[in-house]
Coordinates of C-alpha atoms in Angstrom, one line a residue:
M1 CA 24.9 -3.9 -4.5
R2 CA 24.5 -3.0 -8.2
A3 CA 24.8 0.5 -9.3
L4 CA 21.8 2.5 -10.5
R5 CA 22.0 5.3 -13.0
A6 CA 22.6 8.9 -12.0
D7 CA 18.9 9.6 -12.1
V8 CA 18.3 7.3 -9.2
P9 CA 21.2 8.4 -7.0
V10 CA 21.4 5.6 -4.4
S11 CA 23.0 2.2 -4.2
C12 CA 19.8 0.2 -4.3
V13 CA 16.1 0.6 -4.2
I14 CA 13.6 -1.6 -2.2
D15 CA 10.0 -0.8 -3.3
G16 CA 8.1 -1.1 -0.1
H17 CA 4.7 -1.4 -1.8
V18 CA 3.8 -3.3 -4.9
H19 CA 0.8 -5.4 -5.6
M20 CA 0.6 -8.8 -7.2
P21 CA -2.1 -8.9 -10.1
L22 CA -3.9 -12.1 -10.9
L23 CA -1.2 -14.6 -11.7
R24 CA -2.1 -18.2 -12.6
T25 CA 1.2 -20.1 -13.1
T26 CA 4.6 -20.0 -11.8
K27 CA 6.0 -18.7 -15.1
E28 CA 3.7 -15.6 -14.8
V29 CA 5.0 -15.1 -11.2
N30 CA 8.6 -15.3 -12.3
D31 CA 7.9 -12.9 -15.3
Y32 CA 6.3 -10.5 -12.9
I33 CA 9.4 -10.7 -10.7
R34 CA 11.7 -10.2 -13.7
G35 CA 9.7 -7.1 -14.6
L36 CA 10.3 -5.6 -11.2
V37 CA 14.1 -6.4 -11.4
D38 CA 14.5 -5.0 -15.0
A39 CA 12.8 -1.8 -13.9
G40 CA 15.7 -1.3 -11.3
V41 CA 14.4 -2.4 -7.9
G42 CA 16.8 -4.5 -5.7
G43 CA 13.9 -6.0 -3.7
A44 CA 10.2 -5.3 -3.1
V45 CA 7.4 -6.0 -0.5
I46 CA 4.6 -7.7 -2.5
I47 CA 1.1 -7.3 -1.2
G48 CA -2.1 -9.1 -1.9
I49 CA -5.5 -7.8 -1.8
P50 CA -8.1 -9.9 0.1
P51 CA -11.6 -10.9 -1.5
F52 CA -14.1 -8.2 -0.8
K53 CA -16.7 -8.8 -3.6
D54 CA -19.4 -9.9 -1.1
V55 CA -18.8 -6.3 0.7
L56 CA -18.9 -4.6 -2.5
S57 CA -22.2 -6.0 -3.5
K58 CA -23.8 -4.4 -0.6
V59 CA -23.1 -1.0 -2.2
T60 CA -25.5 -0.1 -5.0
I61 CA -25.0 2.3 -7.8
D62 CA -27.7 4.4 -6.4
D63 CA -25.6 4.5 -3.1
V64 CA -22.8 5.8 -5.1
N65 CA -24.8 8.3 -7.2
R66 CA -26.3 10.0 -4.1
E67 CA -22.7 10.2 -2.5
F68 CA -21.5 11.7 -5.8
E69 CA -24.1 14.4 -5.7
R70 CA -23.4 15.2 -2.1
A71 CA -19.7 15.5 -2.7
R72 CA -19.9 17.4 -6.2
P73 CA -18.9 20.6 -4.7
I74 CA -15.7 19.3 -3.4
I75 CA -14.9 17.3 -6.6
E76 CA -15.6 20.3 -8.7
K77 CA -13.3 22.4 -6.6
Y78 CA -10.4 20.1 -6.0
A79 CA -10.6 17.6 -8.9
S80 CA -12.2 19.2 -11.7
D81 CA -9.3 18.2 -14.2
V82 CA -10.0 14.4 -13.4
M83 CA -13.8 14.9 -13.2
E84 CA -14.4 12.4 -16.0
Y85 CA -12.7 9.6 -13.9
L86 CA -14.9 10.3 -10.8
Q87 CA -18.3 9.9 -12.5
P88 CA -20.4 7.3 -10.4
E89 CA -20.5 4.8 -13.2
V90 CA -16.8 5.0 -13.6
L91 CA -16.0 4.7 -9.9
Y92 CA -18.4 1.5 -9.5
V93 CA -16.8 -0.1 -12.5
N94 CA -13.2 0.5 -11.2
A95 CA -14.3 -0.9 -7.8
I96 CA -15.4 -4.1 -9.5
R97 CA -12.3 -4.2 -11.6
L98 CA -10.1 -3.9 -8.4
A99 CA -12.0 -6.8 -6.9
E100 CA -11.4 -9.1 -10.0
D101 CA -8.0 -8.1 -11.0
F102 CA -6.1 -8.1 -7.7
C103 CA -7.7 -10.4 -5.4
T104 CA -5.1 -13.0 -5.2
F105 CA -2.3 -13.9 -2.8
A106 CA -1.7 -17.8 -2.9
R107 CA 1.3 -17.4 -5.2
H108 CA 3.0 -14.9 -2.9
Q109 CA 4.1 -18.0 -1.2
H110 CA 6.3 -18.9 -4.2
M111 CA 8.6 -16.0 -3.3
S112 CA 9.0 -16.9 0.3
A113 CA 12.5 -18.3 -0.2
L114 CA 13.6 -15.1 -1.9
S115 CA 15.5 -12.9 0.4
N116 CA 14.8 -9.8 -1.5
F117 CA 11.1 -10.2 -2.1
A118 CA 8.8 -10.2 0.9
P119 CA 5.2 -11.5 0.5
V120 CA 2.8 -9.9 2.8
F121 CA -0.5 -11.5 3.5
P122 CA -3.7 -9.5 3.3
A123 CA -6.1 -9.6 6.3
N124 CA -9.8 -10.4 5.3
L125 CA -11.6 -8.2 7.8
S126 CA -14.9 -9.8 6.9
L127 CA -14.0 -12.8 8.9
A128 CA -14.9 -13.2 12.6
P129 CA -12.0 -12.4 14.9
E130 CA -11.2 -16.0 16.0
E131 CA -11.3 -17.3 12.4
L132 CA -9.1 -14.3 11.2
A133 CA -6.6 -15.1 13.9
S134 CA -6.5 -18.7 12.8
V135 CA -6.0 -17.6 9.0
L136 CA -3.1 -15.2 9.9
E137 CA -1.3 -17.7 12.2
A138 CA -1.4 -20.2 9.1
A139 CA -0.1 -17.5 6.8
A140 CA 2.8 -16.6 9.1
S141 CA 3.6 -20.4 9.3
R142 CA 3.7 -20.5 5.4
G143 CA 6.4 -17.9 5.2
F144 CA 4.6 -14.5 4.7
R145 CA 6.5 -11.7 6.2
G146 CA 3.8 -9.5 7.3
F147 CA 0.2 -8.7 7.1
K148 CA -1.8 -6.0 5.1
V149 CA -4.8 -4.2 6.6
I150 CA -7.0 -2.3 3.9
S151 CA -10.2 -1.4 5.7
T152 CA -11.7 0.7 3.1
L153 CA -12.6 -2.3 1.1
F154 CA -14.5 -3.9 4.0
L155 CA -16.2 -0.6 5.0
Q156 CA -14.8 -0.8 8.3
H157 CA -13.1 1.6 10.6
L158 CA -9.4 0.9 11.7
D159 CA -10.5 0.6 15.2
S160 CA -12.6 -2.5 14.5
P161 CA -11.9 -5.7 16.6
Q162 CA -10.6 -7.4 13.4
V163 CA -7.7 -4.9 13.0
G164 CA -6.9 -5.4 16.7
V165 CA -6.4 -9.2 16.1
V166 CA -4.1 -8.5 13.1
L167 CA -1.8 -6.4 15.3
E168 CA -2.0 -9.1 18.1
V169 CA -1.0 -11.9 15.8
A170 CA 1.7 -9.8 14.1
E171 CA 3.2 -8.8 17.5
S172 CA 3.3 -12.6 18.6
R173 CA 5.1 -13.6 15.4
G174 CA 7.3 -10.5 15.3
L175 CA 5.9 -9.3 12.0
P176 CA 5.1 -5.9 10.5
V177 CA 1.7 -4.7 9.6
I178 CA 1.0 -2.3 6.6
V179 CA -2.2 -0.4 7.2
H180 CA -3.8 1.4 4.0
G181 CA -4.2 5.1 4.7
G182 CA -6.4 7.3 2.8
C183 CA -9.0 6.6 0.0
D184 CA -8.9 3.9 -2.7
P185 CA -9.6 3.5 -6.4
G186 CA -13.2 3.4 -7.3
I187 CA -16.1 4.4 -4.9
W188 CA -13.6 4.9 -2.2
E189 CA -12.6 8.1 -3.7
L190 CA -15.8 9.6 -2.5
P191 CA -15.9 10.9 1.2
R192 CA -18.4 8.7 2.5
F193 CA -16.4 5.6 1.8
C194 CA -12.9 7.2 2.0
K195 CA -13.5 7.9 5.7
Y196 CA -12.8 4.0 6.4
G197 CA -9.2 4.9 5.6
D198 CA -8.7 7.4 8.3
P199 CA -5.5 6.3 10.3
S200 CA -6.7 8.2 13.5
R201 CA -9.0 5.3 14.3
L202 CA -6.0 3.1 14.6
E203 CA -4.7 4.7 17.9
V204 CA -6.8 2.6 20.2
H205 CA -4.8 -0.7 18.9
L206 CA -1.5 1.1 18.8
R207 CA -1.8 1.8 22.6
S208 CA -1.8 -2.0 23.1
H209 CA 0.7 -3.0 20.5
R210 CA 3.8 -0.7 20.9
D211 CA 6.3 -3.3 19.6
T212 CA 4.7 -4.1 16.3
P213 CA 6.1 -2.3 13.4
V214 CA 2.9 -0.5 11.8
I215 CA 3.6 1.1 8.3
I216 CA 0.7 3.5 7.1
A217 CA 0.7 3.2 3.5
H218 CA 0.7 6.3 1.4
A219 CA 1.6 8.3 4.5
G220 CA -2.3 8.3 5.0
G221 CA -2.6 10.4 1.9
Y222 CA -4.1 8.3 -1.0
S223 CA -6.6 10.3 -2.9
A224 CA -7.2 11.6 -6.4
I225 CA -9.5 14.3 -5.1
A226 CA -7.4 15.5 -2.3
P227 CA -3.9 13.9 -2.4
G228 CA -2.5 13.9 1.3
V229 CA -6.1 13.5 2.8
F230 CA -5.0 12.1 6.1
F231 CA -1.5 13.4 6.3
E232 CA -2.0 15.1 9.5
E233 CA -3.8 12.3 11.3
T234 CA -0.8 9.9 10.2
L235 CA 1.7 12.4 11.4
A236 CA 0.2 12.7 14.7
L237 CA 0.3 8.9 15.0
A238 CA 3.9 8.8 14.2
R239 CA 5.0 11.5 16.6
S240 CA 3.1 9.7 19.4
F241 CA 4.1 6.1 18.7
D242 CA 7.7 5.1 17.9
N243 CA 6.5 1.9 16.0
V244 CA 4.6 3.9 13.4
L245 CA 6.3 4.2 10.1
V246 CA 5.0 5.4 6.7
D247 CA 5.6 4.5 2.9
T248 CA 5.1 7.0 0.2
S249 CA 3.5 4.7 -2.3
A250 CA 1.1 6.3 -4.8
L251 CA 1.9 9.8 -3.7
P252 CA 2.6 12.4 -6.2
P253 CA 6.4 12.9 -6.5
Q254 CA 6.2 16.5 -5.4
L255 CA 4.6 15.3 -1.9
V256 CA 7.4 13.0 -1.0
P257 CA 10.0 15.6 0.2
M258 CA 7.4 17.1 2.5
V259 CA 6.9 13.5 4.0
L260 CA 10.5 13.0 4.5
R261 CA 10.9 16.4 6.1
D262 CA 7.9 16.2 8.5
F263 CA 7.7 12.5 9.4
P264 CA 10.2 11.2 12.1
K265 CA 13.7 10.5 10.6
G266 CA 14.3 7.0 9.7
R267 CA 10.6 5.9 9.6
V268 CA 9.9 6.6 5.7
I269 CA 9.9 3.8 3.2
Y270 CA 9.9 4.4 -0.6
G271 CA 7.2 2.6 -2.5
S272 CA 5.2 2.8 -5.8
D273 CA 2.0 1.0 -5.5
Y274 CA 2.6 -0.7 -8.8
P275 CA 0.8 -1.7 -10.9
A276 CA -2.2 -0.1 -9.3
V277 CA -0.9 3.5 -9.8
S278 CA 2.4 3.7 -11.6
N279 CA 1.5 1.3 -14.2
A280 CA 2.7 3.5 -17.0
S281 CA 6.3 3.0 -16.0
L282 CA 7.6 1.7 -12.7
R283 CA 11.2 2.9 -13.6
E284 CA 9.8 6.5 -14.7
Y285 CA 7.8 6.9 -11.3
M286 CA 11.1 5.8 -9.3
E287 CA 13.2 8.3 -11.3
E288 CA 10.8 11.2 -10.8
V289 CA 10.5 10.5 -7.1
F290 CA 14.3 10.6 -6.6
M291 CA 15.0 13.5 -8.9
T292 CA 12.5 15.4 -7.0
L293 CA 14.3 14.6 -3.9
L294 CA 17.6 15.6 -5.4
A295 CA 16.1 18.9 -6.4
S296 CA 14.9 19.3 -2.8
G297 CA 18.5 19.1 -1.6
M298 CA 18.4 15.5 0.0
R299 CA 21.5 13.5 -0.2
G300 CA 23.4 10.8 1.6
K301 CA 22.4 8.6 4.6
E302 CA 19.0 9.8 4.7
L303 CA 18.2 9.2 1.1
E304 CA 19.8 5.7 1.3
G305 CA 17.6 5.0 4.3
Y306 CA 14.5 5.9 2.4
A307 CA 15.5 4.0 -0.7
H308 CA 16.1 0.7 1.1
G309 CA 17.6 0.8 4.6
V310 CA 14.4 1.1 6.6
A311 CA 12.7 -1.3 4.5
E312 CA 15.6 -3.9 4.9
E313 CA 15.3 -3.5 8.7
V314 CA 11.6 -3.7 9.0
Y315 CA 10.7 -6.4 6.3
K316 CA 14.0 -8.4 6.7
V317 CA 14.8 -8.1 3.0
S318 CA 18.0 -7.7 1.2
C319 CA 19.0 -5.7 -1.9
I320 CA 20.3 -7.7 -4.7
D321 CA 23.9 -7.8 -5.4
E322 CA 26.1 -7.5 -8.6
A323 CA 26.0 -11.2 -9.3
Y324 CA 22.3 -11.3 -9.3
S325 CA 20.1 -11.2 -12.5
S326 CA 16.6 -11.8 -13.4
A327 CA 17.8 -14.9 -15.3
S328 CA 18.3 -16.6 -12.0
F329 CA 14.7 -17.2 -11.4
K330 CA 13.7 -20.7 -12.5
A331 CA 10.2 -22.1 -13.2

């Protein structure tokens, strides 16, 4: 494994949660991967976002305005410093932008032969269970190495039949499932829409699928208004089910030591949510997370496990070695 600088004090970092933006050519895919490598990651789990425009069209700006006014006391109390980003019009536009900029996953398949990049297929929860199962089976056959559930975008709770289908297919294929936990950019920052990201509703399916690795993204805590919004619900699941893990993507770095302290050992994965959140600098976000962990006293085996070991085991990825360079990607 190649050595990283002292400010990232581990032998390798696998980013367990990055998104592929809208890429139209093989060259754009290769350039995107080179950017990840140049930022210092030795591998990554790359996630698609499914098409949800039809669902979004059912939510009007009037709906968003009403919910904003209802939630205004909470927003003013906990998020007054980012109030300008939480105005109804801004939230609605950001939701549309998310639908247009990140809804692509066909070219994830270009990376299926790369041992250190794991493409994960997003589940379209608007499909009927039988059709969804067929789509997921086909994705697994094409080399995708897991599935992603993001129920917020479909305004569905995590106890829906479609989520059960995802876990069932994953279990039959021996694949992991990443489940979004918490709010989302845009209208999903508001409580009415954020509730669909409550991981506690997943319990009914976990009881039936105890052998499927289920990674709750953001440790259930994605929120601009209240970071850590569903930490307690996620922690309860992790303590009850041995197959539940978490990643720390998109969390403020100061919250990461708390996750590693409170959640079961060996079940926490590093992630960034790039470019959705840490788009200013993937490298700077990584450095800030690991320097915060160093300051908290974390060292050695636990830190290496968080940085790459757990992801290697769950996603069957490998860190790049010293002979590897971004120049090895060919169009």
